[in-house]
Structure formats: C-alpha cells, structure tokens
Amino acid sequence: FSGPFTDVVTTNLKLRNPSDRKVCFKVKTTAPRRYCVRPNSGIIDPGSSVIVSVMLQPFDYDPNEKSKHKFMVQTTYAPPNITDMEAVWKEAKPDELMDSKLRCVFEMPNENDKLNDIDASKSTPVLNTSKQDGPMPKPHSVSLNDTETRKLVEECKRLQAEIMKLTEENRHLRDEGLRLRKVAHSDKSGSPTALALRDNGSNSLPSLLVVIAAIFIGFFLGKFIL
C-alpha cells in the first residue's frame, strides 16, 4: 500500500482459476477492522479470473512501527450443486483446502518523488475550461483596430472643426448680406429681384458646404460605431 494514508488506499488482487473445475475462494485478514474487502468470497469458473479490491482505511502512519497485517486467500473445489457457501467451508476437510498468505507492506513517497510531483505540476500548463464565445483575437489585429479607431477620431475632430469654421463663415456672410440689403434699400438703386438673387446666392453657398461636411462626419461616425 502506498501512502499517504489520509484517505482510503485500494489495492487489487487478481485470483485466477487454472483448473477445469469451479473453485470457491475466501479472503481473510489479521486486521479486519482496518480493511474492507470486496468481494471477500465467491466462486471462480474454470479458466476465469476475479478481481478482489482490498481497501485500507485511513490511519495515522508511523514509519517506525512494523506492519504485522497479513492476508490469506483460501480456496477449495466447489462441490456440485452448491447452495450454501458457509456450509462448504465448514464441511471442507483440511487436506482439501489450499491457501496463499500475503504480508502487507506500507510505503510512503520519498522527498524526491514529492519534488518531482511539484515540478510536474508547475510545468504542466493550466487549461482554461471556461467557454468562450469565439477565438481569441490576434495581437496584430488588435493594434490595427486601435490605429483605425484613432484615425477615425482624429478625422471626426477635424470635420467638427471644419463645420464650426463654415458655420462662422455662414454667419459672417449672412450679416454681410443684411448689411448690403440695408444699403440697397437706402440707396434705392437696382431692382428688388436682383438684390434678392444676390442675397440668396450669397447665403446658399455656405449652407451647402455645411450640409456636405455634416454628411462626411455622419459617414465616419457611422463607420466608427459599427
């Protein structure tokens, strides 16, 4: 049995019947309170095998204490039409019984094994089992996105400044048009139709420039948001 013995330690025994008759078996131990054996008895068919699990219960291990725990596997040929297993062992004669004795050995892992286990756990990569919506982006794709974002932000700022400039020019031209209209009325020279055409022509150009700039900034803002 290999320690540490802070939890149940299981060792398996493989029992094989090489004969051409059925064989009954029973597993005994000198420390029945320390072990759980499953199955502890049964029948093995000719040429078949059975795995017996021996489970050592947790205990405080003392390396200075010598182990005196032993196991014995008894076997005997099964009588025909067997119905009562206990009766088989009670009625079996000593010369019909075969037994194999096993001595328990306890081993604790040495310091080198512990260090190897620690190094192995450190070198083994930890896998993230959490689900992801999609593949992780590549580093260069992230940098390209950041660069494009900065360009769009700078372009938006430039267009906003252009709109403010055009708005100021529009206001200036509108004030100039009002001033010219007053001068025209005061001088009473020229036809009203000509003055109106001149005012409309002076006011329409800045407004058209503002509309075009607004379309451009809307296009870049839409691209940035998407």
CSV table of N, CA and C in Angstrom, one decimal, residues 91-226:
chain,number,residue,atom,x,y,z
A,91,GLU,N,-17.7,-27.8,6.1
A,91,GLU,CA,-17.6,-29.2,5.8
A,91,GLU,C,-16.3,-29.6,5.1
A,92,ALA,N,-15.5,-28.6,4.7
A,92,ALA,CA,-14.3,-28.9,3.9
A,92,ALA,C,-13.2,-29.5,4.8
A,93,LYS,N,-12.6,-30.5,4.4
A,93,LYS,CA,-11.5,-31.1,5.1
A,93,LYS,C,-10.2,-30.4,5.0
A,94,PRO,N,-9.3,-30.4,5.9
A,94,PRO,CA,-8.1,-29.7,5.9
A,94,PRO,C,-7.2,-30.0,4.6
A,95,ASP,N,-7.2,-31.2,4.2
A,95,ASP,CA,-6.4,-31.6,3.0
A,95,ASP,C,-7.1,-31.1,1.7
A,96,GLU,N,-8.3,-30.7,1.8
A,96,GLU,CA,-9.0,-30.2,0.6
A,96,GLU,C,-8.8,-28.6,0.4
A,97,LEU,N,-8.2,-28.0,1.4
A,97,LEU,CA,-8.1,-26.5,1.4
A,97,LEU,C,-6.7,-26.1,0.9
A,98,MET,N,-6.7,-25.1,0.1
A,98,MET,CA,-5.4,-24.5,-0.4
A,98,MET,C,-5.4,-23.1,0.0
A,99,ASP,N,-4.2,-22.6,0.4
A,99,ASP,CA,-4.2,-21.2,0.9
A,99,ASP,C,-2.9,-20.6,0.5
A,100,SER,N,-3.0,-19.2,0.3
A,100,SER,CA,-1.9,-18.4,-0.1
A,100,SER,C,-1.8,-17.2,0.9
A,101,LYS,N,-0.7,-17.0,1.5
A,101,LYS,CA,-0.5,-15.9,2.5
A,101,LYS,C,0.2,-14.7,2.0
A,102,LEU,N,-0.3,-13.5,2.3
A,102,LEU,CA,0.3,-12.3,1.8
A,102,LEU,C,0.6,-11.4,3.0
A,103,ARG,N,1.7,-10.7,3.1
A,103,ARG,CA,2.0,-9.8,4.1
A,103,ARG,C,1.9,-8.3,3.6
A,104,CYS,N,1.3,-7.5,4.3
A,104,CYS,CA,1.1,-6.1,3.9
A,104,CYS,C,2.4,-5.3,4.1
A,105,VAL,N,2.6,-4.4,3.1
A,105,VAL,CA,3.8,-3.5,3.2
A,105,VAL,C,3.3,-2.1,2.9
A,106,PHE,N,3.7,-1.2,3.8
A,106,PHE,CA,3.3,0.2,3.7
A,106,PHE,C,4.5,1.0,3.2
A,107,GLU,N,4.3,1.8,2.2
A,107,GLU,CA,5.3,2.7,1.6
A,107,GLU,C,4.8,4.1,1.6
A,108,MET,N,5.7,5.0,2.0
A,108,MET,CA,5.5,6.4,1.9
A,108,MET,C,6.3,7.0,0.8
A,109,PRO,N,5.8,8.0,0.0
A,109,PRO,CA,6.6,8.6,-1.0
A,109,PRO,C,7.8,9.4,-0.4
A,110,ASN,N,9.0,9.2,-1.0
A,110,ASN,CA,10.1,9.9,-0.5
A,110,ASN,C,10.1,11.4,-1.0
A,111,GLU,N,11.1,12.1,-0.5
A,111,GLU,CA,11.1,13.5,-0.8
A,111,GLU,C,11.4,13.8,-2.3
A,112,ASN,N,12.2,12.9,-3.0
A,112,ASN,CA,12.4,13.1,-4.4
A,112,ASN,C,11.2,13.0,-5.2
A,113,ASP,N,10.3,12.0,-4.8
A,113,ASP,CA,9.1,11.8,-5.5
A,113,ASP,C,8.2,13.0,-5.3
A,114,LYS,N,8.2,13.6,-4.1
A,114,LYS,CA,7.3,14.8,-3.9
A,114,LYS,C,7.8,16.0,-4.7
A,115,LEU,N,9.2,16.2,-4.8
A,115,LEU,CA,9.7,17.3,-5.6
A,115,LEU,C,9.4,17.1,-7.1
A,116,ASN,N,9.4,15.8,-7.5
A,116,ASN,CA,9.1,15.6,-8.9
A,116,ASN,C,7.6,15.9,-9.2
A,117,ASP,N,6.8,15.5,-8.3
A,117,ASP,CA,5.4,15.8,-8.4
A,117,ASP,C,5.1,17.3,-8.5
A,118,ILE,N,5.8,18.1,-7.6
A,118,ILE,CA,5.6,19.5,-7.6
A,118,ILE,C,6.1,20.1,-8.9
A,119,ASP,N,7.3,19.7,-9.4
A,119,ASP,CA,7.9,20.2,-10.6
A,119,ASP,C,6.9,19.9,-11.8
A,120,ALA,N,6.4,18.7,-11.8
A,120,ALA,CA,5.5,18.3,-12.9
A,120,ALA,C,4.2,19.1,-12.9
A,121,SER,N,3.7,19.4,-11.7
A,121,SER,CA,2.5,20.3,-11.6
A,121,SER,C,2.8,21.7,-12.1
A,122,LYS,N,4.0,22.2,-11.8
A,122,LYS,CA,4.4,23.5,-12.2
A,122,LYS,C,4.6,23.6,-13.7
A,123,SER,N,5.2,22.6,-14.3
A,123,SER,CA,5.5,22.6,-15.7
A,123,SER,C,4.2,22.3,-16.6
A,124,THR,N,3.2,21.7,-16.0
A,124,THR,CA,2.0,21.3,-16.7
A,124,THR,C,1.2,22.6,-16.9
A,125,PRO,N,0.8,23.0,-18.2
A,125,PRO,CA,0.0,24.2,-18.4
A,125,PRO,C,-1.4,24.0,-17.9
A,126,VAL,N,-1.9,25.0,-17.3
A,126,VAL,CA,-3.3,25.0,-16.8
A,126,VAL,C,-4.2,25.4,-17.9
A,127,LEU,N,-5.2,24.5,-18.2
A,127,LEU,CA,-6.1,24.7,-19.3
A,127,LEU,C,-7.3,25.4,-18.8
A,128,ASN,N,-7.8,26.5,-19.5
A,128,ASN,CA,-9.0,27.2,-19.1
A,128,ASN,C,-10.2,26.5,-19.7
A,129,THR,N,-11.0,25.9,-18.8
A,129,THR,CA,-12.1,25.2,-19.3
A,129,THR,C,-13.4,26.0,-19.5
A,130,SER,N,-13.2,27.3,-19.2
A,130,SER,CA,-14.4,28.2,-19.4
A,130,SER,C,-14.7,28.3,-20.9
A,131,LYS,N,-16.0,28.4,-21.2
A,131,LYS,CA,-16.4,28.5,-22.5
A,131,LYS,C,-16.2,29.9,-23.0
A,132,GLN,N,-15.8,30.0,-24.3
A,132,GLN,CA,-15.6,31.3,-25.0
A,132,GLN,C,-16.5,31.4,-26.1
A,133,ASP,N,-16.9,32.6,-26.4
A,133,ASP,CA,-17.8,32.9,-27.5
A,133,ASP,C,-17.2,32.7,-28.8
A,134,GLY,N,-15.9,32.9,-28.9
A,134,GLY,CA,-15.2,32.8,-30.2
A,134,GLY,C,-13.7,32.7,-30.0
A,135,PRO,N,-12.9,32.6,-31.0
A,135,PRO,CA,-11.4,32.5,-30.9
A,135,PRO,C,-10.9,33.8,-30.4
A,136,MET,N,-9.8,33.7,-29.7
A,136,MET,CA,-9.1,34.9,-29.1
A,136,MET,C,-8.5,35.7,-30.3
A,137,PRO,N,-8.7,37.0,-30.2
A,137,PRO,CA,-8.1,37.9,-31.3
A,137,PRO,C,-6.6,37.9,-31.3
A,138,LYS,N,-6.0,38.0,-32.5
A,138,LYS,CA,-4.6,38.0,-32.6
A,138,LYS,C,-4.1,39.4,-32.2
A,139,PRO,N,-2.8,39.4,-31.6
A,139,PRO,CA,-2.3,40.7,-31.1
A,139,PRO,C,-2.2,41.8,-32.2
A,140,HIS,N,-1.8,41.4,-33.5
A,140,HIS,CA,-1.6,42.4,-34.5
A,140,HIS,C,-3.0,42.9,-35.0
A,141,SER,N,-4.1,42.1,-34.9
A,141,SER,CA,-5.4,42.6,-35.3
A,141,SER,C,-5.9,43.6,-34.3
A,142,VAL,N,-5.5,43.5,-33.0
A,142,VAL,CA,-6.0,44.5,-32.0
A,142,VAL,C,-5.3,45.8,-32.3
A,143,SER,N,-4.0,45.8,-32.6
A,143,SER,CA,-3.2,47.0,-32.8
A,143,SER,C,-3.8,47.7,-34.1
A,144,LEU,N,-4.1,47.0,-35.1
A,144,LEU,CA,-4.7,47.6,-36.3
A,144,LEU,C,-6.0,48.3,-36.0
A,145,ASN,N,-6.9,47.6,-35.2
A,145,ASN,CA,-8.1,48.2,-34.8
A,145,ASN,C,-7.9,49.5,-34.0
A,146,ASP,N,-7.0,49.5,-33.1
A,146,ASP,CA,-6.7,50.7,-32.3
A,146,ASP,C,-6.2,51.9,-33.2
A,147,THR,N,-5.4,51.5,-34.2
A,147,THR,CA,-4.9,52.6,-35.1
A,147,THR,C,-6.0,53.2,-36.0
A,148,GLU,N,-6.9,52.3,-36.4
A,148,GLU,CA,-8.0,52.7,-37.2
A,148,GLU,C,-9.0,53.6,-36.4
A,149,THR,N,-9.1,53.2,-35.1
A,149,THR,CA,-10.0,54.0,-34.3
A,149,THR,C,-9.4,55.4,-34.0
A,150,ARG,N,-8.1,55.5,-33.8
A,150,ARG,CA,-7.5,56.8,-33.6
A,150,ARG,C,-7.7,57.7,-34.9
A,151,LYS,N,-7.5,57.1,-36.0
A,151,LYS,CA,-7.7,57.8,-37.3
A,151,LYS,C,-9.1,58.4,-37.4
A,152,LEU,N,-10.1,57.5,-37.1
A,152,LEU,CA,-11.5,58.0,-37.2
A,152,LEU,C,-11.8,59.1,-36.2
A,153,VAL,N,-11.2,59.0,-35.0
A,153,VAL,CA,-11.5,60.0,-34.0
A,153,VAL,C,-10.9,61.3,-34.5
A,154,GLU,N,-9.6,61.3,-35.0
A,154,GLU,CA,-9.0,62.5,-35.5
A,154,GLU,C,-9.7,63.1,-36.6
A,155,GLU,N,-10.2,62.2,-37.5
A,155,GLU,CA,-11.0,62.7,-38.7
A,155,GLU,C,-12.3,63.4,-38.2
A,156,CYS,N,-13.0,62.8,-37.2
A,156,CYS,CA,-14.2,63.4,-36.7
A,156,CYS,C,-13.9,64.8,-36.1
A,157,LYS,N,-12.8,64.9,-35.3
A,157,LYS,CA,-12.5,66.2,-34.8
A,157,LYS,C,-12.2,67.2,-35.8
A,158,ARG,N,-11.5,66.8,-36.9
A,158,ARG,CA,-11.2,67.7,-38.0
A,158,ARG,C,-12.5,68.2,-38.7
A,159,LEU,N,-13.4,67.2,-38.9
A,159,LEU,CA,-14.6,67.6,-39.6
A,159,LEU,C,-15.5,68.5,-38.7
A,160,GLN,N,-15.5,68.3,-37.4
A,160,GLN,CA,-16.2,69.1,-36.5
A,160,GLN,C,-15.6,70.6,-36.5
A,161,ALA,N,-14.3,70.7,-36.5
A,161,ALA,CA,-13.7,72.0,-36.6
A,161,ALA,C,-14.0,72.7,-37.9
A,162,GLU,N,-14.1,71.9,-39.0
A,162,GLU,CA,-14.5,72.4,-40.3
A,162,GLU,C,-15.9,72.9,-40.3
A,163,ILE,N,-16.8,72.2,-39.7
A,163,ILE,CA,-18.2,72.6,-39.6
A,163,ILE,C,-18.3,73.9,-38.8
A,164,MET,N,-17.6,74.0,-37.7
A,164,MET,CA,-17.6,75.2,-36.9
A,164,MET,C,-17.1,76.4,-37.7
A,165,LYS,N,-16.0,76.2,-38.5
A,165,LYS,CA,-15.5,77.3,-39.3
A,165,LYS,C,-16.5,77.7,-40.4
A,166,LEU,N,-17.1,76.7,-41.0
A,166,LEU,CA,-18.1,77.0,-42.1
A,166,LEU,C,-19.3,77.7,-41.4
A,167,THR,N,-19.7,77.3,-40.3
A,167,THR,CA,-20.8,78.0,-39.6
A,167,THR,C,-20.5,79.4,-39.3
A,168,GLU,N,-19.3,79.7,-38.9
A,168,GLU,CA,-18.9,81.1,-38.6
A,168,GLU,C,-18.9,81.9,-39.9
A,169,GLU,N,-18.4,81.3,-41.0
A,169,GLU,CA,-18.4,82.0,-42.2
A,169,GLU,C,-19.8,82.3,-42.7
A,170,ASN,N,-20.6,81.3,-42.5
A,170,ASN,CA,-22.0,81.4,-42.9
A,170,ASN,C,-22.7,82.6,-42.1
A,171,ARG,N,-22.4,82.7,-40.8
A,171,ARG,CA,-23.0,83.8,-40.0
A,171,ARG,C,-22.4,85.1,-40.5
A,172,HIS,N,-21.1,85.1,-40.8
A,172,HIS,CA,-20.5,86.4,-41.3
A,172,HIS,C,-21.1,86.8,-42.6
A,173,LEU,N,-21.3,85.9,-43.5
A,173,LEU,CA,-21.9,86.2,-44.8
A,173,LEU,C,-23.3,86.6,-44.7
A,174,ARG,N,-24.0,86.0,-43.8
A,174,ARG,CA,-25.4,86.4,-43.5
A,174,ARG,C,-25.5,87.8,-43.0
A,175,ASP,N,-24.6,88.2,-42.1
A,175,ASP,CA,-24.6,89.5,-41.6
A,175,ASP,C,-24.2,90.5,-42.7
A,176,GLU,N,-23.3,90.1,-43.6
A,176,GLU,CA,-22.9,90.9,-44.7
A,176,GLU,C,-24.0,91.1,-45.7
A,177,GLY,N,-24.8,90.1,-45.9
A,177,GLY,CA,-26.0,90.2,-46.8
A,177,GLY,C,-27.0,91.2,-46.2
A,178,LEU,N,-27.2,91.1,-44.9
A,178,LEU,CA,-28.2,92.0,-44.3
A,178,LEU,C,-27.7,93.4,-44.4
A,179,ARG,N,-26.4,93.6,-44.3
A,179,ARG,CA,-25.9,95.0,-44.4
A,179,ARG,C,-26.0,95.5,-45.8
A,180,LEU,N,-25.8,94.7,-46.8
A,180,LEU,CA,-25.9,95.1,-48.2
A,180,LEU,C,-27.4,95.4,-48.5
A,181,ARG,N,-28.3,94.6,-47.9
A,181,ARG,CA,-29.7,94.8,-48.2
A,181,ARG,C,-30.1,96.2,-47.7
A,182,LYS,N,-29.6,96.5,-46.5
A,182,LYS,CA,-30.0,97.8,-45.9
A,182,LYS,C,-29.4,98.9,-46.8
A,183,VAL,N,-28.2,98.7,-47.3
A,183,VAL,CA,-27.6,99.7,-48.1
A,183,VAL,C,-28.4,99.9,-49.4
A,184,ALA,N,-28.8,98.8,-50.0
A,184,ALA,CA,-29.6,98.8,-51.2
A,184,ALA,C,-30.9,99.6,-51.0
A,185,HIS,N,-31.6,99.3,-49.9
A,185,HIS,CA,-32.8,100.0,-49.6
A,185,HIS,C,-32.6,101.5,-49.4
A,186,SER,N,-31.5,101.8,-48.8
A,186,SER,CA,-31.3,103.2,-48.5
A,186,SER,C,-30.9,104.0,-49.8
A,187,ASP,N,-30.2,103.3,-50.7
A,187,ASP,CA,-29.8,104.0,-51.9
A,187,ASP,C,-30.9,103.9,-53.0
A,188,LYS,N,-31.8,102.9,-52.8
A,188,LYS,CA,-32.9,102.8,-53.8
A,188,LYS,C,-32.4,102.6,-55.2
A,189,SER,N,-31.3,101.9,-55.3
A,189,SER,CA,-30.7,101.6,-56.6
A,189,SER,C,-30.8,100.1,-56.9
A,190,GLY,N,-31.1,99.7,-58.2
A,190,GLY,CA,-31.2,98.3,-58.6
A,190,GLY,C,-32.6,97.8,-58.3
A,191,SER,N,-32.9,96.7,-58.9
A,191,SER,CA,-34.2,96.1,-58.8
A,191,SER,C,-34.3,95.2,-57.5
A,192,PRO,N,-35.4,95.1,-56.9
A,192,PRO,CA,-35.5,94.2,-55.7
A,192,PRO,C,-35.2,92.7,-56.1
A,193,THR,N,-35.6,92.4,-57.3
A,193,THR,CA,-35.3,91.0,-57.7
A,193,THR,C,-33.8,90.7,-57.8
A,194,ALA,N,-33.1,91.6,-58.3
A,194,ALA,CA,-31.6,91.4,-58.4
A,194,ALA,C,-31.0,91.3,-57.0
A,195,LEU,N,-31.5,92.2,-56.1
A,195,LEU,CA,-31.0,92.1,-54.7
A,195,LEU,C,-31.3,90.8,-54.0
A,196,ALA,N,-32.5,90.3,-54.3
A,196,ALA,CA,-32.9,89.0,-53.7
A,196,ALA,C,-32.0,87.9,-54.2
A,197,LEU,N,-31.8,87.9,-55.5
A,197,LEU,CA,-31.0,86.9,-56.1
A,197,LEU,C,-29.6,86.9,-55.5
A,198,ARG,N,-29.1,88.2,-55.4
A,198,ARG,CA,-27.7,88.3,-54.8
A,198,ARG,C,-27.6,87.8,-53.4
A,199,ASP,N,-28.7,88.1,-52.6
A,199,ASP,CA,-28.7,87.6,-51.2
A,199,ASP,C,-28.8,86.1,-51.1
A,200,ASN,N,-29.7,85.5,-52.0
A,200,ASN,CA,-29.8,84.0,-51.9
A,200,ASN,C,-28.6,83.3,-52.4
A,201,GLY,N,-27.9,83.9,-53.4
A,201,GLY,CA,-26.7,83.3,-53.9
A,201,GLY,C,-25.6,83.4,-52.8
A,202,SER,N,-25.5,84.5,-52.0
A,202,SER,CA,-24.5,84.6,-51.0
A,202,SER,C,-24.8,83.7,-49.8
A,203,ASN,N,-26.0,83.4,-49.5
A,203,ASN,CA,-26.4,82.6,-48.4
A,203,ASN,C,-26.4,81.1,-48.7
A,204,SER,N,-26.6,80.7,-49.9
A,204,SER,CA,-26.8,79.2,-50.2
A,204,SER,C,-25.5,78.5,-50.2
A,205,LEU,N,-24.4,79.2,-50.7
A,205,LEU,CA,-23.1,78.5,-50.7
A,205,LEU,C,-22.6,78.0,-49.4
A,206,PRO,N,-22.6,78.8,-48.3
A,206,PRO,CA,-22.1,78.3,-47.0
A,206,PRO,C,-23.0,77.2,-46.5
A,207,SER,N,-24.3,77.3,-46.7
A,207,SER,CA,-25.2,76.3,-46.2
A,207,SER,C,-25.0,75.0,-46.9
A,208,LEU,N,-24.7,75.0,-48.2
A,208,LEU,CA,-24.4,73.8,-48.9
A,208,LEU,C,-23.1,73.2,-48.4
A,209,LEU,N,-22.1,74.0,-48.1
A,209,LEU,CA,-20.9,73.4,-47.5
A,209,LEU,C,-21.1,72.8,-46.2
A,210,VAL,N,-22.0,73.4,-45.3
A,210,VAL,CA,-22.3,72.8,-44.0
A,210,VAL,C,-22.9,71.4,-44.2
A,211,VAL,N,-23.9,71.3,-45.1
A,211,VAL,CA,-24.6,70.0,-45.4
A,211,VAL,C,-23.6,69.0,-45.8
A,212,ILE,N,-22.7,69.3,-46.7
A,212,ILE,CA,-21.7,68.3,-47.2
A,212,ILE,C,-20.8,67.9,-46.1
A,213,ALA,N,-20.3,68.8,-45.2
A,213,ALA,CA,-19.5,68.4,-44.1
A,213,ALA,C,-20.2,67.6,-43.1
A,214,ALA,N,-21.5,67.8,-42.9
A,214,ALA,CA,-22.3,67.0,-42.0
A,214,ALA,C,-22.5,65.6,-42.5
A,215,ILE,N,-22.6,65.5,-43.9
A,215,ILE,CA,-22.7,64.1,-44.5
A,215,ILE,C,-21.4,63.3,-44.2
A,216,PHE,N,-20.3,64.0,-44.4
A,216,PHE,CA,-19.0,63.3,-44.2
A,216,PHE,C,-18.8,62.9,-42.8
A,217,ILE,N,-19.1,63.7,-41.8
A,217,ILE,CA,-18.9,63.3,-40.4
A,217,ILE,C,-19.9,62.3,-40.0
A,218,GLY,N,-21.1,62.3,-40.6
A,218,GLY,CA,-22.0,61.2,-40.3
A,218,GLY,C,-21.5,59.9,-40.8
A,219,PHE,N,-20.9,59.9,-42.0
A,219,PHE,CA,-20.4,58.7,-42.6
A,219,PHE,C,-19.3,58.1,-41.7
A,220,PHE,N,-18.3,59.0,-41.2
A,220,PHE,CA,-17.2,58.5,-40.4
A,220,PHE,C,-17.7,58.0,-39.1
A,221,LEU,N,-18.6,58.8,-38.5
A,221,LEU,CA,-19.2,58.4,-37.2
A,221,LEU,C,-19.9,57.0,-37.3
A,222,GLY,N,-20.6,56.8,-38.3
A,222,GLY,CA,-21.3,55.5,-38.5
A,222,GLY,C,-20.3,54.4,-38.6
A,223,LYS,N,-19.2,54.6,-39.4
A,223,LYS,CA,-18.2,53.6,-39.5
A,223,LYS,C,-17.5,53.3,-38.2
A,224,PHE,N,-17.3,54.4,-37.4
A,224,PHE,CA,-16.6,54.2,-36.1
A,224,PHE,C,-17.5,53.4,-35.1
A,225,ILE,N,-18.8,53.7,-35.1
A,225,ILE,CA,-19.7,52.9,-34.2
A,225,ILE,C,-19.9,51.5,-34.6
A,226,LEU,N,-20.0,51.2,-35.9
A,226,LEU,CA,-20.1,49.8,-36.4
A,226,LEU,C,-18.8,49.1,-36.1
